[in-house]
């Protein structure tokens, strides 16, 4: 029905924004792989029918470092993800995931109030636009390594793996890997780290993946092209 309505409005081939994913999937369990799978399939179906781009607006959980709220299959299914965050009065956006590009750089921005018209009584109608924050200090996004939990375990273990890996560049490493920066494959990292986590054996891989995603959200590590390294 959505695809038919968009097509009838002459907007096929454009950008379809679902805002928010939670409101658009009433009754679904975000933590269920089955329900999340159905949501992902529906979004891909819309994109196929419309021939454009489907943008899902979604929130992080209470712990923003863990990334997108709900089952990890959502992040895995995305072609790209843009993360918007706020620290005190600072804002920035970054590419949290990109299949075909760099996903490590963050861009500080400000919201500038602009007038877009006026009411009948002459009072200004205002909105806001995003503008680059040229005054943002270069290190305001610097994050402190985790001090506890699974992320601490994974961070420490990953450091050991990278020290053992040395600075020899893997032949199939992505172009985004800085010269001389140690890197290991994500699969190798998960295999070496998963058994260090104190959780149910069936969930060790999932918890390791979540911790890696959280560390990437904190900009402590970069994951790209199947490899992981310290940012």
Tab-separated table of N, CA and C in Angstrom, residues 30-164:
chain	number	residue	atom	x	y	z
A	30	UNK	N	11.604	-5.617	18.665
A	30	UNK	CA	12.871	-5.231	18.045
A	30	UNK	C	14.002	-6.199	18.371
A	31	UNK	N	13.883	-6.913	19.483
A	31	UNK	CA	14.937	-7.827	19.907
A	31	UNK	C	14.775	-9.229	19.325
A	32	UNK	N	13.702	-9.441	18.572
A	32	UNK	CA	13.448	-10.751	17.968
A	32	UNK	C	14.053	-10.814	16.575
A	33	UNK	N	14.835	-11.860	16.315
A	33	UNK	CA	15.428	-12.017	14.989
A	33	UNK	C	14.347	-12.237	13.937
A	34	UNK	N	13.231	-12.853	14.332
A	34	UNK	CA	12.130	-13.106	13.395
A	34	UNK	C	11.441	-11.796	13.028
A	35	UNK	N	11.074	-11.002	14.044
A	35	UNK	CA	10.388	-9.739	13.787
A	35	UNK	C	11.294	-8.755	13.055
A	36	UNK	N	12.556	-8.692	13.473
A	36	UNK	CA	13.472	-7.775	12.804
A	36	UNK	C	13.705	-8.214	11.361
A	37	UNK	N	13.740	-9.524	11.146
A	37	UNK	CA	13.897	-10.041	9.789
A	37	UNK	C	12.742	-9.620	8.903
A	38	UNK	N	11.516	-9.625	9.464
A	38	UNK	CA	10.338	-9.221	8.695
A	38	UNK	C	10.400	-7.732	8.362
A	39	UNK	N	10.890	-6.918	9.310
A	39	UNK	CA	11.022	-5.473	9.087
A	39	UNK	C	12.036	-5.198	7.978
A	40	UNK	N	13.170	-5.887	8.052
A	40	UNK	CA	14.219	-5.714	7.040
A	40	UNK	C	13.713	-6.135	5.668
A	41	UNK	N	13.001	-7.268	5.615
A	41	UNK	CA	12.461	-7.759	4.338
A	41	UNK	C	11.468	-6.759	3.752
A	42	UNK	N	10.648	-6.149	4.611
A	42	UNK	CA	9.660	-5.172	4.145
A	42	UNK	C	10.349	-3.936	3.584
A	43	UNK	N	11.410	-3.480	4.253
A	43	UNK	CA	12.145	-2.304	3.776
A	43	UNK	C	12.795	-2.594	2.422
A	44	UNK	N	13.383	-3.772	2.288
A	44	UNK	CA	14.012	-4.142	1.010
A	44	UNK	C	12.963	-4.289	-0.092
A	45	UNK	N	11.783	-4.782	0.263
A	45	UNK	CA	10.706	-4.934	-0.705
A	45	UNK	C	10.252	-3.558	-1.202
A	46	UNK	N	10.131	-2.610	-0.269
A	46	UNK	CA	9.764	-1.246	-0.645
A	46	UNK	C	10.803	-0.655	-1.597
A	47	UNK	N	12.060	-0.863	-1.265
A	47	UNK	CA	13.129	-0.310	-2.101
A	47	UNK	C	13.096	-0.923	-3.505
A	48	UNK	N	12.819	-2.218	-3.581
A	48	UNK	CA	12.752	-2.887	-4.881
A	48	UNK	C	11.568	-2.384	-5.701
A	49	UNK	N	10.429	-2.181	-5.036
A	49	UNK	CA	9.222	-1.734	-5.741
A	49	UNK	C	9.346	-0.285	-6.215
A	50	UNK	N	10.018	0.545	-5.428
A	50	UNK	CA	10.093	1.973	-5.730
A	50	UNK	C	11.322	2.348	-6.540
A	51	UNK	N	12.356	1.515	-6.490
A	51	UNK	CA	13.562	1.813	-7.240
A	51	UNK	C	14.348	2.989	-6.697
A	52	UNK	N	14.118	3.352	-5.446
A	52	UNK	CA	14.851	4.465	-4.838
A	52	UNK	C	15.594	4.022	-3.597
A	53	UNK	N	15.616	4.872	-2.600
A	53	UNK	CA	16.315	4.593	-1.349
A	53	UNK	C	15.334	4.630	-0.191
A	54	UNK	N	15.399	3.649	0.686
A	54	UNK	CA	14.589	3.634	1.899
A	54	UNK	C	15.488	3.981	3.076
A	55	UNK	N	15.146	5.051	3.775
A	55	UNK	CA	15.923	5.516	4.929
A	55	UNK	C	15.128	5.247	6.200
A	56	UNK	N	15.693	4.459	7.103
A	56	UNK	CA	15.050	4.139	8.373
A	56	UNK	C	15.628	5.028	9.470
A	57	UNK	N	14.777	5.783	10.148
A	57	UNK	CA	15.216	6.578	11.292
A	57	UNK	C	15.030	5.717	12.530
A	58	UNK	N	16.115	5.483	13.253
A	58	UNK	CA	16.069	4.567	14.385
A	58	UNK	C	16.915	5.130	15.525
A	59	UNK	N	16.626	4.682	16.731
A	59	UNK	CA	17.338	5.180	17.900
A	59	UNK	C	18.290	4.142	18.472
A	60	UNK	N	19.262	4.611	19.212
A	60	UNK	CA	20.128	3.703	19.974
A	60	UNK	C	19.376	3.312	21.240
A	61	UNK	N	19.919	2.338	21.962
A	61	UNK	CA	19.323	1.942	23.232
A	61	UNK	C	19.745	2.895	24.335
A	62	UNK	N	19.474	2.523	25.588
A	62	UNK	CA	19.859	3.367	26.716
A	62	UNK	C	21.372	3.555	26.765
A	63	UNK	N	22.111	2.512	26.370
A	63	UNK	CA	23.565	2.612	26.264
A	63	UNK	C	23.897	2.853	24.804
A	64	UNK	N	24.125	4.118	24.448
A	64	UNK	CA	24.348	4.474	23.050
A	64	UNK	C	25.574	3.796	22.460
A	65	UNK	N	26.515	3.391	23.327
A	65	UNK	CA	27.740	2.768	22.828
A	65	UNK	C	27.474	1.420	22.181
A	66	UNK	N	26.300	0.830	22.446
A	66	UNK	CA	25.972	-0.469	21.873
A	66	UNK	C	25.330	-0.342	20.496
A	67	UNK	N	25.187	0.905	20.032
A	67	UNK	CA	24.668	1.109	18.691
A	67	UNK	C	23.152	1.033	18.615
A	68	UNK	N	22.647	0.601	17.452
A	68	UNK	CA	21.216	0.569	17.193
A	68	UNK	C	20.467	-0.283	18.205
A	69	UNK	N	19.294	0.193	18.595
A	69	UNK	CA	18.460	-0.565	19.513
A	69	UNK	C	17.914	-1.794	18.788
A	70	UNK	N	17.763	-2.898	19.529
A	70	UNK	CA	17.159	-4.084	18.951
A	70	UNK	C	18.177	-5.103	18.470
A	71	UNK	N	17.696	-6.064	17.705
A	71	UNK	CA	18.533	-7.183	17.278
A	71	UNK	C	19.644	-6.721	16.338
A	72	UNK	N	20.810	-7.359	16.456
A	72	UNK	CA	21.984	-6.970	15.674
A	72	UNK	C	21.812	-7.216	14.177
A	73	UNK	N	20.803	-7.989	13.788
A	73	UNK	CA	20.595	-8.273	12.366
A	73	UNK	C	20.248	-7.008	11.574
A	74	UNK	N	19.710	-5.987	12.253
A	74	UNK	CA	19.376	-4.745	11.562
A	74	UNK	C	20.634	-4.071	11.038
A	75	UNK	N	21.622	-3.897	11.917
A	75	UNK	CA	22.869	-3.254	11.503
A	75	UNK	C	23.537	-4.054	10.395
A	76	UNK	N	23.498	-5.369	10.511
A	76	UNK	CA	24.148	-6.226	9.524
A	76	UNK	C	23.499	-6.099	8.152
A	77	UNK	N	22.187	-5.826	8.107
A	77	UNK	CA	21.463	-5.790	6.835
A	77	UNK	C	21.563	-4.444	6.117
A	78	UNK	N	22.026	-3.419	6.805
A	78	UNK	CA	22.054	-2.083	6.210
A	78	UNK	C	23.166	-1.932	5.183
A	79	UNK	N	22.873	-1.186	4.120
A	79	UNK	CA	23.916	-0.830	3.156
A	79	UNK	C	24.813	0.242	3.763
A	80	UNK	N	24.213	1.120	4.549
A	80	UNK	CA	24.974	2.188	5.202
A	80	UNK	C	24.190	2.684	6.407
A	81	UNK	N	24.898	3.250	7.372
A	81	UNK	CA	24.253	3.815	8.556
A	81	UNK	C	24.950	5.115	8.935
A	82	UNK	N	24.145	6.144	9.180
A	82	UNK	CA	24.674	7.434	9.635
A	82	UNK	C	24.252	7.615	11.084
A	83	UNK	N	25.224	7.809	11.950
A	83	UNK	CA	24.960	7.985	13.372
A	83	UNK	C	25.036	9.464	13.732
A	84	UNK	N	23.987	9.973	14.360
A	84	UNK	CA	23.960	11.359	14.819
A	84	UNK	C	24.006	11.340	16.345
A	85	UNK	N	24.940	12.065	16.927
A	85	UNK	CA	25.083	12.039	18.381
A	85	UNK	C	25.281	13.445	18.937
A	86	UNK	N	25.075	13.545	20.235
A	86	UNK	CA	25.224	14.831	20.919
A	86	UNK	C	26.018	14.622	22.195
A	87	UNK	N	27.015	15.466	22.411
A	87	UNK	CA	27.811	15.460	23.630
A	87	UNK	C	27.764	16.864	24.204
A	88	UNK	N	27.055	17.012	25.336
A	88	UNK	CA	26.810	18.341	25.908
A	88	UNK	C	26.134	19.209	24.843
A	89	UNK	N	26.763	20.316	24.440
A	89	UNK	CA	26.158	21.173	23.421
A	89	UNK	C	26.787	20.947	22.051
A	90	UNK	N	27.545	19.857	21.914
A	90	UNK	CA	28.180	19.535	20.648
A	90	UNK	C	27.397	18.448	19.919
A	91	UNK	N	27.337	18.590	18.606
A	91	UNK	CA	26.685	17.585	17.776
A	91	UNK	C	27.666	17.078	16.727
A	92	UNK	N	27.508	15.844	16.328
A	92	UNK	CA	28.278	15.370	15.184
A	92	UNK	C	27.554	14.213	14.510
A	93	UNK	N	27.882	14.017	13.247
A	93	UNK	CA	27.366	12.858	12.517
A	93	UNK	C	28.551	12.133	11.901
A	94	UNK	N	28.400	10.835	11.790
A	94	UNK	CA	29.481	10.036	11.227
A	94	UNK	C	28.880	8.859	10.477
A	95	UNK	N	29.641	8.320	9.557
A	95	UNK	CA	29.205	7.126	8.847
A	95	UNK	C	29.555	5.928	9.717
A	96	UNK	N	28.546	5.354	10.358
A	96	UNK	CA	28.768	4.222	11.261
A	96	UNK	C	28.977	2.927	10.494
A	97	UNK	N	28.492	2.899	9.256
A	97	UNK	CA	28.695	1.714	8.416
A	97	UNK	C	28.582	2.132	6.964
A	98	UNK	N	29.460	1.613	6.139
A	98	UNK	CA	29.381	1.841	4.695
A	98	UNK	C	30.027	0.667	3.990
A	99	UNK	N	29.282	0.029	3.115
A	99	UNK	CA	29.823	-1.129	2.401
A	99	UNK	C	30.887	-0.721	1.387
A	100	UNK	N	30.815	0.526	0.935
A	100	UNK	CA	31.707	0.938	-0.148
A	100	UNK	C	32.514	2.189	0.165
A	101	UNK	N	32.702	2.495	1.447
A	101	UNK	CA	33.436	3.718	1.742
A	101	UNK	C	33.978	3.743	3.155
A	102	UNK	N	34.548	4.892	3.524
A	102	UNK	CA	35.150	5.091	4.830
A	102	UNK	C	34.064	5.232	5.887
A	103	UNK	N	34.229	4.551	7.022
A	103	UNK	CA	33.231	4.658	8.082
A	103	UNK	C	33.854	5.073	9.407
A	104	UNK	N	34.897	5.895	9.333
A	104	UNK	CA	35.583	6.257	10.565
A	104	UNK	C	35.578	7.746	10.863
A	105	UNK	N	35.261	8.589	9.891
A	105	UNK	CA	35.366	10.024	10.082
A	105	UNK	C	34.072	10.632	10.619
A	106	UNK	N	34.191	11.539	11.576
A	106	UNK	CA	33.034	12.213	12.153
A	106	UNK	C	33.043	13.679	11.742
A	107	UNK	N	31.854	14.283	11.662
A	107	UNK	CA	31.703	15.658	11.210
A	107	UNK	C	30.881	16.458	12.228
A	108	UNK	N	31.501	17.400	12.938
A	108	UNK	CA	30.753	18.220	13.896
A	108	UNK	C	29.829	19.189	13.167
A	109	UNK	N	28.667	19.463	13.758
A	109	UNK	CA	27.743	20.397	13.130
A	109	UNK	C	26.988	21.197	14.185
A	110	UNK	N	26.349	22.271	13.727
A	110	UNK	CA	25.495	23.102	14.571
A	110	UNK	C	24.134	23.243	13.895
A	111	UNK	N	23.129	23.568	14.696
A	111	UNK	CA	21.801	23.839	14.162
A	111	UNK	C	21.604	25.353	14.127
A	112	UNK	N	21.420	25.888	12.939
A	112	UNK	CA	21.270	27.330	12.761
A	112	UNK	C	19.807	27.671	12.530
A	113	UNK	N	19.295	28.593	13.335
A	113	UNK	CA	17.903	29.012	13.200
A	113	UNK	C	17.757	29.915	11.978
A	114	UNK	N	16.758	29.633	11.139
A	114	UNK	CA	16.501	30.447	9.946
A	114	UNK	C	15.021	30.797	9.878
A	115	UNK	N	14.707	31.919	9.282
A	115	UNK	CA	13.319	32.327	9.080
A	115	UNK	C	12.844	31.805	7.729
A	116	UNK	N	11.671	31.189	7.724
A	116	UNK	CA	11.134	30.627	6.484
A	116	UNK	C	9.815	31.288	6.081
A	117	UNK	N	9.426	32.312	6.820
A	117	UNK	CA	8.175	33.008	6.513
A	117	UNK	C	7.680	33.748	7.729
A	118	UNK	N	6.418	34.135	7.695
A	118	UNK	CA	5.839	34.798	8.865
A	118	UNK	C	4.366	34.489	8.966
A	119	UNK	N	3.877	34.540	10.217
A	119	UNK	CA	2.465	34.301	10.475
A	119	UNK	C	1.652	35.524	10.043
A	120	UNK	N	0.317	35.395	10.066
A	120	UNK	CA	-0.557	36.500	9.673
A	120	UNK	C	-0.338	37.731	10.533
A	121	UNK	N	0.072	37.510	11.807
A	121	UNK	CA	0.293	38.647	12.708
A	121	UNK	C	1.699	39.234	12.568
A	122	UNK	N	2.456	38.719	11.597
A	122	UNK	CA	3.793	39.261	11.370
A	122	UNK	C	4.899	38.555	12.137
A	123	UNK	N	4.528	37.648	13.029
A	123	UNK	CA	5.549	36.924	13.800
A	123	UNK	C	6.287	35.949	12.884
A	124	UNK	N	7.606	35.883	13.056
A	124	UNK	CA	8.434	35.062	12.181
A	124	UNK	C	8.178	33.569	12.400
A	125	UNK	N	8.176	32.824	11.301
A	125	UNK	CA	8.124	31.368	11.350
A	125	UNK	C	9.560	30.883	11.169
A	126	UNK	N	10.050	30.120	12.125
A	126	UNK	CA	11.452	29.691	12.064
A	126	UNK	C	11.587	28.177	12.002
A	127	UNK	N	12.701	27.751	11.491
A	127	UNK	CA	13.084	26.344	11.498
A	127	UNK	C	14.595	26.326	11.720
A	128	UNK	N	15.237	25.220	11.439
A	128	UNK	CA	16.686	25.189	11.603
A	128	UNK	C	17.315	24.365	10.489
A	129	UNK	N	18.564	24.673	10.212
A	129	UNK	CA	19.312	23.947	9.196
A	129	UNK	C	20.628	23.482	9.806
A	130	UNK	N	21.194	22.448	9.224
A	130	UNK	CA	22.467	21.907	9.701
A	130	UNK	C	23.610	22.626	8.998
A	131	UNK	N	24.555	23.135	9.789
A	131	UNK	CA	25.749	23.773	9.225
A	131	UNK	C	26.980	23.187	9.911
A	132	UNK	N	28.081	23.136	9.192
A	132	UNK	CA	29.317	22.594	9.751
A	132	UNK	C	29.775	23.442	10.939
A	133	UNK	N	30.263	22.781	11.986
A	133	UNK	CA	30.789	23.484	13.161
A	133	UNK	C	32.297	23.618	13.001
A	134	UNK	N	32.717	24.717	12.406
A	134	UNK	CA	34.137	24.931	12.138
A	134	UNK	C	34.929	25.208	13.402
A	135	UNK	N	34.218	25.562	14.503
A	135	UNK	CA	34.899	25.923	15.746
A	135	UNK	C	35.070	24.742	16.698
A	136	UNK	N	34.550	23.582	16.313
A	136	UNK	CA	34.633	22.411	17.197
A	136	UNK	C	36.082	21.977	17.361
A	137	UNK	N	36.539	21.758	18.609
A	137	UNK	CA	37.914	21.282	18.797
A	137	UNK	C	38.094	19.914	18.181
A	138	UNK	N	39.251	19.656	17.628
A	138	UNK	CA	39.500	18.411	16.896
A	138	UNK	C	39.356	17.182	17.773
A	139	UNK	N	39.573	17.333	19.072
A	139	UNK	CA	39.581	16.161	19.945
A	139	UNK	C	38.360	16.067	20.837
A	140	UNK	N	37.298	16.826	20.549
A	140	UNK	CA	36.165	16.784	21.476
A	140	UNK	C	35.437	15.452	21.444
A	141	UNK	N	35.656	14.669	20.369
A	141	UNK	CA	34.996	13.372	20.278
A	141	UNK	C	35.861	12.238	20.814
A	142	UNK	N	37.030	12.566	21.354
A	142	UNK	CA	37.911	11.509	21.830
A	142	UNK	C	37.235	10.733	22.958
A	143	UNK	N	37.197	9.424	22.829
A	143	UNK	CA	36.494	8.590	23.792
A	143	UNK	C	37.475	7.874	24.712
A	144	UNK	N	37.001	7.610	25.933
A	144	UNK	CA	37.813	6.908	26.925
A	144	UNK	C	37.565	5.411	26.788
A	145	UNK	N	38.620	4.596	26.760
A	145	UNK	CA	38.434	3.141	26.664
A	145	UNK	C	37.519	2.627	27.773
A	146	UNK	N	36.750	1.574	27.502
A	146	UNK	CA	35.818	1.041	28.501
A	146	UNK	C	36.552	0.519	29.729
A	147	UNK	N	35.914	0.666	30.889
A	147	UNK	CA	36.530	0.244	32.141
A	147	UNK	C	35.904	-1.025	32.719
A	148	UNK	N	34.815	-1.489	32.116
A	148	UNK	CA	34.164	-2.692	32.635
A	148	UNK	C	33.289	-3.314	31.548
A	149	UNK	N	32.748	-4.501	31.864
A	149	UNK	CA	31.819	-5.165	30.960
A	149	UNK	C	32.484	-5.852	29.782
A	150	UNK	N	31.639	-6.338	28.876
A	150	UNK	CA	32.135	-7.061	27.711
A	150	UNK	C	33.042	-6.209	26.830
A	151	UNK	N	32.744	-4.930	26.733
A	151	UNK	CA	33.577	-4.065	25.902
A	151	UNK	C	34.997	-3.972	26.450
A	152	UNK	N	35.135	-3.962	27.753
A	152	UNK	CA	36.459	-3.940	28.385
A	152	UNK	C	37.220	-5.213	28.036
A	153	UNK	N	36.544	-6.362	28.154
A	153	UNK	CA	37.171	-7.651	27.841
A	153	UNK	C	37.608	-7.686	26.383
A	154	UNK	N	36.708	-7.277	25.478
A	154	UNK	CA	37.001	-7.311	24.053
A	154	UNK	C	38.099	-6.305	23.701
A	155	UNK	N	38.061	-5.128	24.292
A	155	UNK	CA	39.069	-4.094	24.028
A	155	UNK	C	40.467	-4.578	24.412
A	156	UNK	N	40.571	-5.163	25.599
A	156	UNK	CA	41.872	-5.645	26.062
A	156	UNK	C	42.376	-6.797	25.195
A	157	UNK	N	41.477	-7.736	24.881
A	157	UNK	CA	41.868	-8.897	24.073
A	157	UNK	C	42.240	-8.475	22.655
A	158	UNK	N	41.516	-7.517	22.121
A	158	UNK	CA	41.807	-7.040	20.771
A	158	UNK	C	43.188	-6.382	20.726
A	159	UNK	N	43.530	-5.676	21.797
A	159	UNK	CA	44.848	-5.054	21.857
A	159	UNK	C	45.960	-6.084	21.773
A	160	UNK	N	45.762	-7.208	22.464
A	160	UNK	CA	46.752	-8.291	22.426
A	160	UNK	C	46.876	-8.854	21.014
A	161	UNK	N	45.724	-9.086	20.359
A	161	UNK	CA	45.740	-9.640	19.000
A	161	UNK	C	46.459	-8.710	18.027
A	162	UNK	N	46.196	-7.427	18.150
A	162	UNK	CA	46.801	-6.467	17.230
A	162	UNK	C	48.301	-6.345	17.449
A	163	UNK	N	48.724	-6.449	18.706
A	163	UNK	CA	50.172	-6.410	18.978
A	163	UNK	C	50.856	-7.635	18.365
A	164	UNK	N	50.187	-8.774	18.433
A	164	UNK	CA	50.744	-9.997	17.846
A	164	UNK	C	50.746	-9.930	16.315
